[in-house]
mmCIF file of C-alpha atoms in Angstrom:
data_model
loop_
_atom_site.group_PDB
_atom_site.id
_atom_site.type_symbol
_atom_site.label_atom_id
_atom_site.label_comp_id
_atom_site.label_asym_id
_atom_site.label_seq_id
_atom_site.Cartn_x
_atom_site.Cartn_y
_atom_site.Cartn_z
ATOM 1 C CA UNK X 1 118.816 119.131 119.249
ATOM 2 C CA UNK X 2 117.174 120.075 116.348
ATOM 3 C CA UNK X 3 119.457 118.891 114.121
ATOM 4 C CA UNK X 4 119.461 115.590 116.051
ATOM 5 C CA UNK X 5 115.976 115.148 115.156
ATOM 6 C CA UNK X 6 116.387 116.216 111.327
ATOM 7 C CA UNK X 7 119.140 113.589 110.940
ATOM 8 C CA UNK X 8 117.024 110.710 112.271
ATOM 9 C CA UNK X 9 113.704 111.759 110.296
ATOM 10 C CA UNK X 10 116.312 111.521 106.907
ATOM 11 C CA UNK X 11 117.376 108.465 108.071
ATOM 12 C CA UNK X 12 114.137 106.809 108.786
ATOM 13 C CA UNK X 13 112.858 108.368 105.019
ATOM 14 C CA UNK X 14 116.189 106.905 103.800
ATOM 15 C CA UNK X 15 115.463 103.737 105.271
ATOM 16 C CA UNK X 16 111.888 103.608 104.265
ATOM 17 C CA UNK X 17 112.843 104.517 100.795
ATOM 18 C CA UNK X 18 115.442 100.904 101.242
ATOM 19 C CA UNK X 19 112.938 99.332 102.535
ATOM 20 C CA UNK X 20 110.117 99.551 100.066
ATOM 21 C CA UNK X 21 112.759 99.367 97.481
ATOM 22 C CA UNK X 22 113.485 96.028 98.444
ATOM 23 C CA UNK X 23 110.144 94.634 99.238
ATOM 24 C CA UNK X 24 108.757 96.254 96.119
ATOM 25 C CA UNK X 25 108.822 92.937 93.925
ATOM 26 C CA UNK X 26 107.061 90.964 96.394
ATOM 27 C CA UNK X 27 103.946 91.920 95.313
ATOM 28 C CA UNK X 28 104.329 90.358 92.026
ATOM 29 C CA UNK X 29 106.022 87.463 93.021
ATOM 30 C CA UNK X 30 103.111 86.674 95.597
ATOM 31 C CA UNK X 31 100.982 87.447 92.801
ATOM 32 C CA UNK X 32 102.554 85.001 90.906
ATOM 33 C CA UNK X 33 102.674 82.066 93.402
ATOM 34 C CA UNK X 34 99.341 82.495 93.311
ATOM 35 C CA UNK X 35 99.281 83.525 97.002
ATOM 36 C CA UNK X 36 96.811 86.770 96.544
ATOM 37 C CA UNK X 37 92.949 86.171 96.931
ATOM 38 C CA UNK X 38 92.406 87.984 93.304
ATOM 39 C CA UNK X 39 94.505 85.248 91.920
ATOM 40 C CA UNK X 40 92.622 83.523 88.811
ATOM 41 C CA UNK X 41 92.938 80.005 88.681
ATOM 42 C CA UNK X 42 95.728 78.542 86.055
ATOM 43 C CA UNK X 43 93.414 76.445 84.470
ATOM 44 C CA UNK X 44 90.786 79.219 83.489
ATOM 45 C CA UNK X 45 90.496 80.370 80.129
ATOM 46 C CA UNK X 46 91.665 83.946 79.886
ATOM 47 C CA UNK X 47 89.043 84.481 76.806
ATOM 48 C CA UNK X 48 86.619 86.817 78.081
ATOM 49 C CA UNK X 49 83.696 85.892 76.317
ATOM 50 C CA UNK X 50 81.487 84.358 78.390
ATOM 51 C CA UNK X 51 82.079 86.769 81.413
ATOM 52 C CA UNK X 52 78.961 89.051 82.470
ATOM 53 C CA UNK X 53 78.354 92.797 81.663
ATOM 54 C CA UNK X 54 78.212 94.940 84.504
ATOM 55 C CA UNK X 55 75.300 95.978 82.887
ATOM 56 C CA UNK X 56 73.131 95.201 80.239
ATOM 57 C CA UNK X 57 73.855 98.209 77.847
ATOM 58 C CA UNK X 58 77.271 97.499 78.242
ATOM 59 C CA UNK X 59 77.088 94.749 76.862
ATOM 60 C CA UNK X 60 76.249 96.581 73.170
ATOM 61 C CA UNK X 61 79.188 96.003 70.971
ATOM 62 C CA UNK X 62 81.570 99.498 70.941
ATOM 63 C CA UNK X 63 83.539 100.742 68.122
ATOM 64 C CA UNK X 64 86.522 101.046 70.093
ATOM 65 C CA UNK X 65 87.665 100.475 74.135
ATOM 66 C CA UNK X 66 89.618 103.005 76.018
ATOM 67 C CA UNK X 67 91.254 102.574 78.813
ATOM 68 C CA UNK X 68 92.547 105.090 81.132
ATOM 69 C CA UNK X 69 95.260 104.526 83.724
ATOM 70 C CA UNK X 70 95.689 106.785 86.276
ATOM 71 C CA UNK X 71 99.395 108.390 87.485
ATOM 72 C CA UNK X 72 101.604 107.145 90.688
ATOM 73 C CA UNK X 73 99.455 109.538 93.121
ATOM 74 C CA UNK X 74 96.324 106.281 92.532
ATOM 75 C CA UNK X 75 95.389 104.062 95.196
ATOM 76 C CA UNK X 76 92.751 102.824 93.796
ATOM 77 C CA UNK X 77 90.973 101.972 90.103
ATOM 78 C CA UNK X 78 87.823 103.501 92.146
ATOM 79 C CA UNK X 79 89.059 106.986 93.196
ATOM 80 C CA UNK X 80 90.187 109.267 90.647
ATOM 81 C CA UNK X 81 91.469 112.737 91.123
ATOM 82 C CA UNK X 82 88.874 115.692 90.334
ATOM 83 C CA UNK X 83 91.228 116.983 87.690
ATOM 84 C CA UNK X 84 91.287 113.478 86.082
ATOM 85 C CA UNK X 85 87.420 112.818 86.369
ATOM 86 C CA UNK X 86 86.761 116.364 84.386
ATOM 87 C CA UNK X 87 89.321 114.867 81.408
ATOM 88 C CA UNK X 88 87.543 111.343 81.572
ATOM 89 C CA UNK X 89 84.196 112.530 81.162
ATOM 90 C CA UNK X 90 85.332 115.150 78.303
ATOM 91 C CA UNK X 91 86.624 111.705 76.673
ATOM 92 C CA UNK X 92 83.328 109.943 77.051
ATOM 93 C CA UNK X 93 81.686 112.944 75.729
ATOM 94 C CA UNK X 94 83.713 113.424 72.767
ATOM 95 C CA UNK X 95 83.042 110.030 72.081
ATOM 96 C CA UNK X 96 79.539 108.693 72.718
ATOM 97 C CA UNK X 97 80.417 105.184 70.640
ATOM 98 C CA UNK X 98 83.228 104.002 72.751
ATOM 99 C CA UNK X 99 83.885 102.642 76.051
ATOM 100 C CA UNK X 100 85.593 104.619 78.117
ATOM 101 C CA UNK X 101 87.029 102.732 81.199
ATOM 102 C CA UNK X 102 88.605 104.131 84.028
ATOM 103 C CA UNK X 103 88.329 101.407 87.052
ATOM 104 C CA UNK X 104 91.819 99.945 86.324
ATOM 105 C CA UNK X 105 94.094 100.283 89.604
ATOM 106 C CA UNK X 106 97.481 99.570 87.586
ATOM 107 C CA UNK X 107 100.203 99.412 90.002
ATOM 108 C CA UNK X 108 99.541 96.066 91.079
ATOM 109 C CA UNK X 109 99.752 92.703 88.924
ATOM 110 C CA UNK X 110 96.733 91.729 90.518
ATOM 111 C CA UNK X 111 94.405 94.851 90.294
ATOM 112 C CA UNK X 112 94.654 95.170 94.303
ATOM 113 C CA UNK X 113 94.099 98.330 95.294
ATOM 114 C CA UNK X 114 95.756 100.261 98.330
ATOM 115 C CA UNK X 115 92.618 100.540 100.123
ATOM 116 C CA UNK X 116 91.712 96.688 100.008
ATOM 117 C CA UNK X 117 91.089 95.118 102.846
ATOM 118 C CA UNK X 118 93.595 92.476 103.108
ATOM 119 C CA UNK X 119 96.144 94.561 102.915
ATOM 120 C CA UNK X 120 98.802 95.270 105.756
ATOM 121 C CA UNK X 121 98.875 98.578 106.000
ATOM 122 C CA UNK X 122 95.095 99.276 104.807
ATOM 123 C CA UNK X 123 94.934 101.924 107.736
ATOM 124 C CA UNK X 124 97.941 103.770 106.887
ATOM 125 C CA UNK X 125 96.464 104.095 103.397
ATOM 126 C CA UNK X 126 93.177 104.891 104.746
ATOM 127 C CA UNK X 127 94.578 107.384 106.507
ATOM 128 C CA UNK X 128 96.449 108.893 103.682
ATOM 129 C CA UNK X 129 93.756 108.998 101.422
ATOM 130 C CA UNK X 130 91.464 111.378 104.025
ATOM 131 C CA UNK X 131 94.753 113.730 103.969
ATOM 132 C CA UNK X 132 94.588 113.753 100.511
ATOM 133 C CA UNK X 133 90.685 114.251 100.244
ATOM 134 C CA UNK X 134 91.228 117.202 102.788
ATOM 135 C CA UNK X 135 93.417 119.156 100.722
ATOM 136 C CA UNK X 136 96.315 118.626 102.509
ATOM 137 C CA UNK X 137 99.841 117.603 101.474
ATOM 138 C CA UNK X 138 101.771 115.671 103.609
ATOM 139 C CA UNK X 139 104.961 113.180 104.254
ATOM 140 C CA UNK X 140 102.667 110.528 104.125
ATOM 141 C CA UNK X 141 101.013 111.606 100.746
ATOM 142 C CA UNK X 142 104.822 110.808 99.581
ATOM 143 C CA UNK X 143 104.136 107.007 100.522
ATOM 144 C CA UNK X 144 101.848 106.801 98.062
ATOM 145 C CA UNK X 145 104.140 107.870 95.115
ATOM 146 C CA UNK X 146 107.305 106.167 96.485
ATOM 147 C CA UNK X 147 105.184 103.082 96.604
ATOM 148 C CA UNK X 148 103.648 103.479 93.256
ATOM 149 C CA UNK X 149 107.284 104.731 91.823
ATOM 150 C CA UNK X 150 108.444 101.240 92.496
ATOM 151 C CA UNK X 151 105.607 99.125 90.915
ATOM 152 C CA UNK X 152 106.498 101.472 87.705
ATOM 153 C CA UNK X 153 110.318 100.276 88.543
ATOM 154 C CA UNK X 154 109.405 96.753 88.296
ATOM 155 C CA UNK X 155 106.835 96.902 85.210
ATOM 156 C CA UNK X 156 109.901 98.318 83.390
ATOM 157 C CA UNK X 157 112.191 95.623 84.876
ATOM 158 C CA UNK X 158 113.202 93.137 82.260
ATOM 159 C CA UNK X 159 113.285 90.141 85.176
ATOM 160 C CA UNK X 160 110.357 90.775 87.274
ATOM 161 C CA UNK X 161 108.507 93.372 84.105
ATOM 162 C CA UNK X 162 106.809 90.165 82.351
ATOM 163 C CA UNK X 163 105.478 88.835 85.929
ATOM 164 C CA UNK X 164 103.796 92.198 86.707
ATOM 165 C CA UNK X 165 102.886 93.370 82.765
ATOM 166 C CA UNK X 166 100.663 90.013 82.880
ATOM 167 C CA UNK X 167 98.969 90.576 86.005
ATOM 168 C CA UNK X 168 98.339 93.955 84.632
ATOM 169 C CA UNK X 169 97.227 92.850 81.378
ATOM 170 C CA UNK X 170 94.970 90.811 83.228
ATOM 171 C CA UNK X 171 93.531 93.379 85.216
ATOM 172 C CA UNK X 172 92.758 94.968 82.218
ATOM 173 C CA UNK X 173 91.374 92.272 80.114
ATOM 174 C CA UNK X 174 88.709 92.068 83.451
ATOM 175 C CA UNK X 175 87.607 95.152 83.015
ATOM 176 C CA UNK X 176 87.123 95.012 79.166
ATOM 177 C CA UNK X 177 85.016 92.054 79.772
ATOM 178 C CA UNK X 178 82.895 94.381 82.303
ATOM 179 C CA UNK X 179 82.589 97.137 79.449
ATOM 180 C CA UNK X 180 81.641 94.074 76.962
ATOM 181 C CA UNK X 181 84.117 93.367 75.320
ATOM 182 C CA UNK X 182 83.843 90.482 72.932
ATOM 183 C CA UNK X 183 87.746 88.662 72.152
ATOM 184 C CA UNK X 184 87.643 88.404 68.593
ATOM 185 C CA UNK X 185 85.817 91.142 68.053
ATOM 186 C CA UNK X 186 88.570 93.322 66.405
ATOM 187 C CA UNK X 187 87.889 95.917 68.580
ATOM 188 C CA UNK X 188 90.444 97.987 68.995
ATOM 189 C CA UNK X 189 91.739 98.939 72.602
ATOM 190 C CA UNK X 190 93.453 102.543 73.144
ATOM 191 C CA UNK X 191 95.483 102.664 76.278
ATOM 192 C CA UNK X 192 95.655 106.304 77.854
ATOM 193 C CA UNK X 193 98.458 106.612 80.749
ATOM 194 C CA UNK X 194 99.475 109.322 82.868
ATOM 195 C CA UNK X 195 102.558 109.349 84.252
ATOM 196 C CA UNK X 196 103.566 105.985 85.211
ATOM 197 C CA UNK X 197 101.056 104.327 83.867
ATOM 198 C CA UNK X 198 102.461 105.039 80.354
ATOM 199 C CA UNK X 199 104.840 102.405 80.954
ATOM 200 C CA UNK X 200 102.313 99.958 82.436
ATOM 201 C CA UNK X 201 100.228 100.525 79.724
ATOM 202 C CA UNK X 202 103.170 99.744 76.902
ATOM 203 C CA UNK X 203 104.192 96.475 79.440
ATOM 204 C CA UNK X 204 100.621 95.328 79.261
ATOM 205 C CA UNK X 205 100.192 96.036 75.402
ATOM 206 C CA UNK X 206 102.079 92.675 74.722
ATOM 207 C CA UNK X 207 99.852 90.181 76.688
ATOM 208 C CA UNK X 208 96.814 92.665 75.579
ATOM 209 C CA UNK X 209 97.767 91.858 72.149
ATOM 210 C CA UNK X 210 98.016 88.342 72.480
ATOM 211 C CA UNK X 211 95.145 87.374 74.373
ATOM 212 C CA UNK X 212 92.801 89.614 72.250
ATOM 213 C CA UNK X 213 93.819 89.781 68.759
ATOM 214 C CA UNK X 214 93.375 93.056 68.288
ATOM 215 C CA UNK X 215 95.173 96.014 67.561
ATOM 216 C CA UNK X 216 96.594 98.161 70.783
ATOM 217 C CA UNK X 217 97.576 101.568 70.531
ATOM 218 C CA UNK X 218 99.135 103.938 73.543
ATOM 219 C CA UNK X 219 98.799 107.324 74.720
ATOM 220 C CA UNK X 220 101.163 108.479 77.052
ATOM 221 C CA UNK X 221 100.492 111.694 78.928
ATOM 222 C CA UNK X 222 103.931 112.956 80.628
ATOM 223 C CA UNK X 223 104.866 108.978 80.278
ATOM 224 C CA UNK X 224 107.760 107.709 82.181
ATOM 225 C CA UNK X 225 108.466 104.834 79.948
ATOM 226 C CA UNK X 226 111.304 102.360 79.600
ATOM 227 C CA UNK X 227 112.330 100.596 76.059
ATOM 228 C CA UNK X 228 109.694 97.802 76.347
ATOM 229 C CA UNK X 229 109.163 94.459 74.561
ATOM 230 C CA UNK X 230 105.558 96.051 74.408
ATOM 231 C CA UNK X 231 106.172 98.609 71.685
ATOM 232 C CA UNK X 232 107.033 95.513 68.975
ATOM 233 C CA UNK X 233 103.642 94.971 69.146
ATOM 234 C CA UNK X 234 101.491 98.237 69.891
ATOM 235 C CA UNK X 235 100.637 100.425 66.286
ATOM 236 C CA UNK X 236 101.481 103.529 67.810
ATOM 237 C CA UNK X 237 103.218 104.742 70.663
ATOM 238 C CA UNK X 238 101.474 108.679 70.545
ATOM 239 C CA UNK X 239 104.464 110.239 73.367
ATOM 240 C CA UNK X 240 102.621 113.987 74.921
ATOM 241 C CA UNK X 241 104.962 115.934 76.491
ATOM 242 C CA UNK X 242 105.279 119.356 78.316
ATOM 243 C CA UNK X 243 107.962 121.796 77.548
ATOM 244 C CA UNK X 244 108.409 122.085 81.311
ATOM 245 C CA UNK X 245 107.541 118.695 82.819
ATOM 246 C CA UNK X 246 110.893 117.174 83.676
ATOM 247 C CA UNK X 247 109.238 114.640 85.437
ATOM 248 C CA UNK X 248 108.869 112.914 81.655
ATOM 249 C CA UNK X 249 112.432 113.593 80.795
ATOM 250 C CA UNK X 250 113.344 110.861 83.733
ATOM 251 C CA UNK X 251 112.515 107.786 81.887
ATOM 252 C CA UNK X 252 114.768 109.362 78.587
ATOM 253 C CA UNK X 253 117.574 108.934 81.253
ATOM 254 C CA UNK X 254 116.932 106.457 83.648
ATOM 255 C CA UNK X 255 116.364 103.460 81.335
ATOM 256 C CA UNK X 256 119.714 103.334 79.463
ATOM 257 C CA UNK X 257 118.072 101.487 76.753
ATOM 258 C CA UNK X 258 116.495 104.766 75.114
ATOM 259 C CA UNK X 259 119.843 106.400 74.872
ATOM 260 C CA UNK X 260 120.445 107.156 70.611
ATOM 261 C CA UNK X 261 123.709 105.031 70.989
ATOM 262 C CA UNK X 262 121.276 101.757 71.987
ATOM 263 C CA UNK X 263 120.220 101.731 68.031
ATOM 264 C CA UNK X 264 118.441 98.288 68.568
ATOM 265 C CA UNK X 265 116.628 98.322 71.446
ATOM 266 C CA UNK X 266 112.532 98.063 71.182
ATOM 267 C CA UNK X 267 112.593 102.245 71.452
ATOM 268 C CA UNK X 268 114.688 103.051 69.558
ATOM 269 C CA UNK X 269 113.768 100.772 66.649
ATOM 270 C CA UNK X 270 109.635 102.183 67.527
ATOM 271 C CA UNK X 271 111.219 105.495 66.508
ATOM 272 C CA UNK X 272 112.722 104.058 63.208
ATOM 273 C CA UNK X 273 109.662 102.925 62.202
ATOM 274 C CA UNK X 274 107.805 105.698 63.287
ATOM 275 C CA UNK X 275 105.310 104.177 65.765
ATOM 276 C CA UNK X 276 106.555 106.315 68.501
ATOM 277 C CA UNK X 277 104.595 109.926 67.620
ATOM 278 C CA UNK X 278 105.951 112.473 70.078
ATOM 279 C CA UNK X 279 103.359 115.425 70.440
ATOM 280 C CA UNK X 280 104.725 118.434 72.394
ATOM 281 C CA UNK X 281 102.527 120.886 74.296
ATOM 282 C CA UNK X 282 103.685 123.949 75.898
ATOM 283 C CA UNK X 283 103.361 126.217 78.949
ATOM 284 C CA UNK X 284 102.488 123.071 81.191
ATOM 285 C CA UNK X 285 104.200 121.142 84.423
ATOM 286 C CA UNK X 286 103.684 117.460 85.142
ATOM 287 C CA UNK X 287 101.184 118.143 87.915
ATOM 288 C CA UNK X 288 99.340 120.361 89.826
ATOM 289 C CA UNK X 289 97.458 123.591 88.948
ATOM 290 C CA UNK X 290 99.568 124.184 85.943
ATOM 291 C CA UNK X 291 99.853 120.514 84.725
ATOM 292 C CA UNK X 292 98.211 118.504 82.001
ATOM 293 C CA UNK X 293 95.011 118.191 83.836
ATOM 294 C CA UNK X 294 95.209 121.659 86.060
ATOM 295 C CA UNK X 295 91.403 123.206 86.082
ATOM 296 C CA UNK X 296 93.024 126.592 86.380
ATOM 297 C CA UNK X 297 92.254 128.591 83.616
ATOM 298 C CA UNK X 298 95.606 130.452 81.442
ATOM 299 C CA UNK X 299 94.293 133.187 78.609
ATOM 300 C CA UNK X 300 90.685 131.559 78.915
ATOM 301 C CA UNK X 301 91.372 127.808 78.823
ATOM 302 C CA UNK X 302 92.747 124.985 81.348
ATOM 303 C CA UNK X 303 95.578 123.108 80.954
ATOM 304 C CA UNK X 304 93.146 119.674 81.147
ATOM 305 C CA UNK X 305 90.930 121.399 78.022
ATOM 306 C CA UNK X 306 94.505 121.589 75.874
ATOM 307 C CA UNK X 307 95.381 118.222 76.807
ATOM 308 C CA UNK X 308 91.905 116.573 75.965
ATOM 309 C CA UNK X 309 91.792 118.272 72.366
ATOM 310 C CA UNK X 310 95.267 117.020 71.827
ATOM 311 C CA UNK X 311 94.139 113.365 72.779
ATOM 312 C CA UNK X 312 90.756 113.898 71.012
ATOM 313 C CA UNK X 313 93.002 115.124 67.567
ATOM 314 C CA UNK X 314 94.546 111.564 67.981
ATOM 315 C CA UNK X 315 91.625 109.742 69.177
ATOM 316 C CA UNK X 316 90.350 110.980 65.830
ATOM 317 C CA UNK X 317 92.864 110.333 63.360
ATOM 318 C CA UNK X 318 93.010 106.695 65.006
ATOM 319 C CA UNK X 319 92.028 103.786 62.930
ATOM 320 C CA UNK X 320 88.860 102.588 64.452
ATOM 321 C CA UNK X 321 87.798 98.850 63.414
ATOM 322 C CA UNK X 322 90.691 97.554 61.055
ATOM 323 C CA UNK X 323 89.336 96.473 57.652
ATOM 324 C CA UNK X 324 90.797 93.929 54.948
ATOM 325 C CA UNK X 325 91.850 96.194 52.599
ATOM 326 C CA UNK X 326 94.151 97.991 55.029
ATOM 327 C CA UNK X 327 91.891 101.168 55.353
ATOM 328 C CA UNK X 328 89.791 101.713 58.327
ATOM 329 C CA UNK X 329 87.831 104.679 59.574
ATOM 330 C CA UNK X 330 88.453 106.777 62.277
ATOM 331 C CA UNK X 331 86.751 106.764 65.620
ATOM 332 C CA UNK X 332 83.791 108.739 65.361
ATOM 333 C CA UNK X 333 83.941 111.658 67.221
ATOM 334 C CA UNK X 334 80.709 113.484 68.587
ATOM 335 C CA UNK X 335 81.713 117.232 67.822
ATOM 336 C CA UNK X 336 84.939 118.631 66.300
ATOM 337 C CA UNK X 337 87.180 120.020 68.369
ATOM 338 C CA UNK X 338 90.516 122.617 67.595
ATOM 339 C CA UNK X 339 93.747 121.402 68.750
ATOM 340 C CA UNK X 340 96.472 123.515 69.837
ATOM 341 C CA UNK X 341 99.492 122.610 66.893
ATOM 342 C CA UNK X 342 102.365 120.689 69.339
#
C-alpha cells in the first residue's frame, strides 16, 4: 500500500516537473504577443526620460544604479528574504550616493510577479508564500523553484533567451526610471544576481546596454549562468563562488557552451579577455544558514557580512562615471571596509 502511494506521488512530481517544463515558454511568448496586461505598447518610446520619480528625491541624479535580483526561491520584486534585506541595506549603507534597487521580480519577461492577481494559480502561490513566511518547508515551497528554474532555462535559451532577456531588460529599465534614472546620463548600472538571476542579469545586460548607453557591469553571487550574447557587451563579469556551493558548478556543466573545448563561445572568449573576474570565498553553501547570505554567525561574523565586503571590495574598485580620457573614479564608498582575500 504504501508503496502504491509513493509511486503515484513520484509520478505526479514527475509529471508536474513535464508539465511545467513544457508550458514554461509560454510566458514569454504571451508576453510577446502582447497578450499580458503589463504589456507596453510597440509604439512607445523605451527612453525613460520623461517617466515620473517615485519620489521626488529620487529623482536627484546618482553616481551609479544598482540593481539587485533576487534567487529562484522570489515570487515577487516586493518580498525579499530576511537574509537578503540585511545584505541590501548593508549595500545602501555602504553606499549613500547610489541607488540601490531591489523591486525587480526577474523571472518573468514582463515583471509579473507570482502573487499578481491575474494569475491562474494566484492562490496556490498565495498559499505557498504563508508556508514560507511560517517557517516551514514544504513540497509546495519546491513549486516555486521548479517554476523559477525554468524561467532561468529559457533566459539562457538561445531561441526563446532574446524574447525573455528583453522583457527583462524592460522590467529593469522601469524601475531605473522609478530610481531616476536619466538615459544618457552615463550612469553606470551594476547588476547584482543571486543564483539564477546571474544569468538574467547577463541576458538583460545586452538590451540594458543598448537602450541606455551606458556601461553595465555584473555581479554574480553563486550565478548559474550560461555562455550569453550578454557578456560581449557587459565590462565585467565579477563570478563569486563558494568552495562548497555546487549549486554554481551546474551552469559550468549544463550549458555545453562553457566547456574549455568551446574556445569561441561568448564565455569563453569573456575569460580571454579577462572580463569574467572569478572571486572565490570559502567555508559557504549556496543557501541556507551557512550560505552567502546565512545570518548565523562562524568565528564572530555571518556568512552575508563576508559576502557584502567582497561585493563592497568590487563595488569599490568599480569605475563609477566613465570619463574621456579613459580614467574614471571609483564609486564612493561611505566607510572602508576589510575583505576576506578569495
Amino acid at each position: 500500500m504504501i508503496s502504491t502511494i509513493l509511486i503515484v506521488a513520484i509520478s505526479l512530481a514527475v509529471l508536474a516537473l513535464l508539465v511545467t517544463a513544457a508550458l514554461s515558454p509560454i510566458e514569454t511568448l504571451s508576453w510577446w504577443a502582447g497578450w499580458t496586461e503589463t504589456e507596453i505598447e510597440q509604439n512607445e518610446v523605451s527612453c525613460v526620460t520623461d517617466r515620473p520619480c517615485a519620489h521626488p528625491a529620487d529623482c536627484q541624479p546618482k553616481s551609479v544604479y544598482i540593481v539587485y535580483l533576487s534567487g529562484i526561491s522570489s515570487l515577487s520584486g516586493r518580498f525579499l528574504i530576511p537574509r537578503e534585506k540585511v545584505f541590501v541595506k548593508g549595500l545602501a549603507q555602504h553606499f549613500p550616493d547610489a541607488a540601490v534597487i531591489d523591486d525587480v521580480f526577474p523571472y518573468s519577461p514582463a515583471g509579473l510577479p507570482l502573487l499578481a492577481s491575474t494569475r491562474l494559480l494566484d492562490q496556490v502561490w498565495r498559499f505557498v508564500q504563508r508556508i514560507k513566511l511560517e517557517g516551514r518547508h514544504t513540497v509546495l515551497s519546491a513549486l516555486i523553484h521548479m517554476r523559477n528554474v525554468f524561467q532561468v532555462m529559457i533566459s539562457a535559451d538561445h531561441r526563446y533567451g532574446p524574447i525573455f532577456n528583453h522583457g527583462a531588460a524592460r522590467v529593469i529599465e522601469e524601475a531605473l526610471a522609478r530610481a531616476g534614472y536619466r538615459q544618457g546620463s552615463g550612469a553606470p548600472v551594476i547588476i547584482i544576481g543571486y543564483s539564477g538571476g546571474g544569468q538574467i542579469a547577463v541576458g538583460a545586460a545586452g538590451f540594458l546596454k543598448l537602450h541606455l548607453q551606458a556601461p553595465i557591469d555584473v555581479i554574480a553571487i553563486g550565478g548559474v549562468i550560461a555562455s550569453d550574447p550578454g557578456l560581449h557587451v557587459i565590462r565585467r563579469l565579477h563570478y563569486i563562488y563558494a568552495d562548497h556551493d555546487n549549486i554554481q558548478k551546474v551552469g559550468a556543466v549544463m550549458f555545453p557552451e562553457r566547456w574549455a573545448a568551446m574556445a569561441h563561445s561568448e564565455w569563453n572568449i569573456a575569460k580571454r579577455q579577462g572580463r569574467i573576474v572569478f572571486h572565490k570565498i570559502s567555508r559557504m553553501f549556496h543557501a541556507g544558514a551557512r550560505g552567502y547570505f546565512g545570518l548565523v554567525k562562524f568565528d564572530g561574523v555571518t556568512n552575508n557580512q563576508r559576502t557584502l565586503e567582497m561585493v563592497v571590495d568590487i563595488l569599490s574598485q568599480t569605475p563609477a562615471q566613465p570619463q574621456a580620457n579613459g580614467a574614471a573614479p571609483a564609486i564612493n564608498q561611505a566607510e572602508p571596509s576589510t575583505v576576506p582575500q578569495p
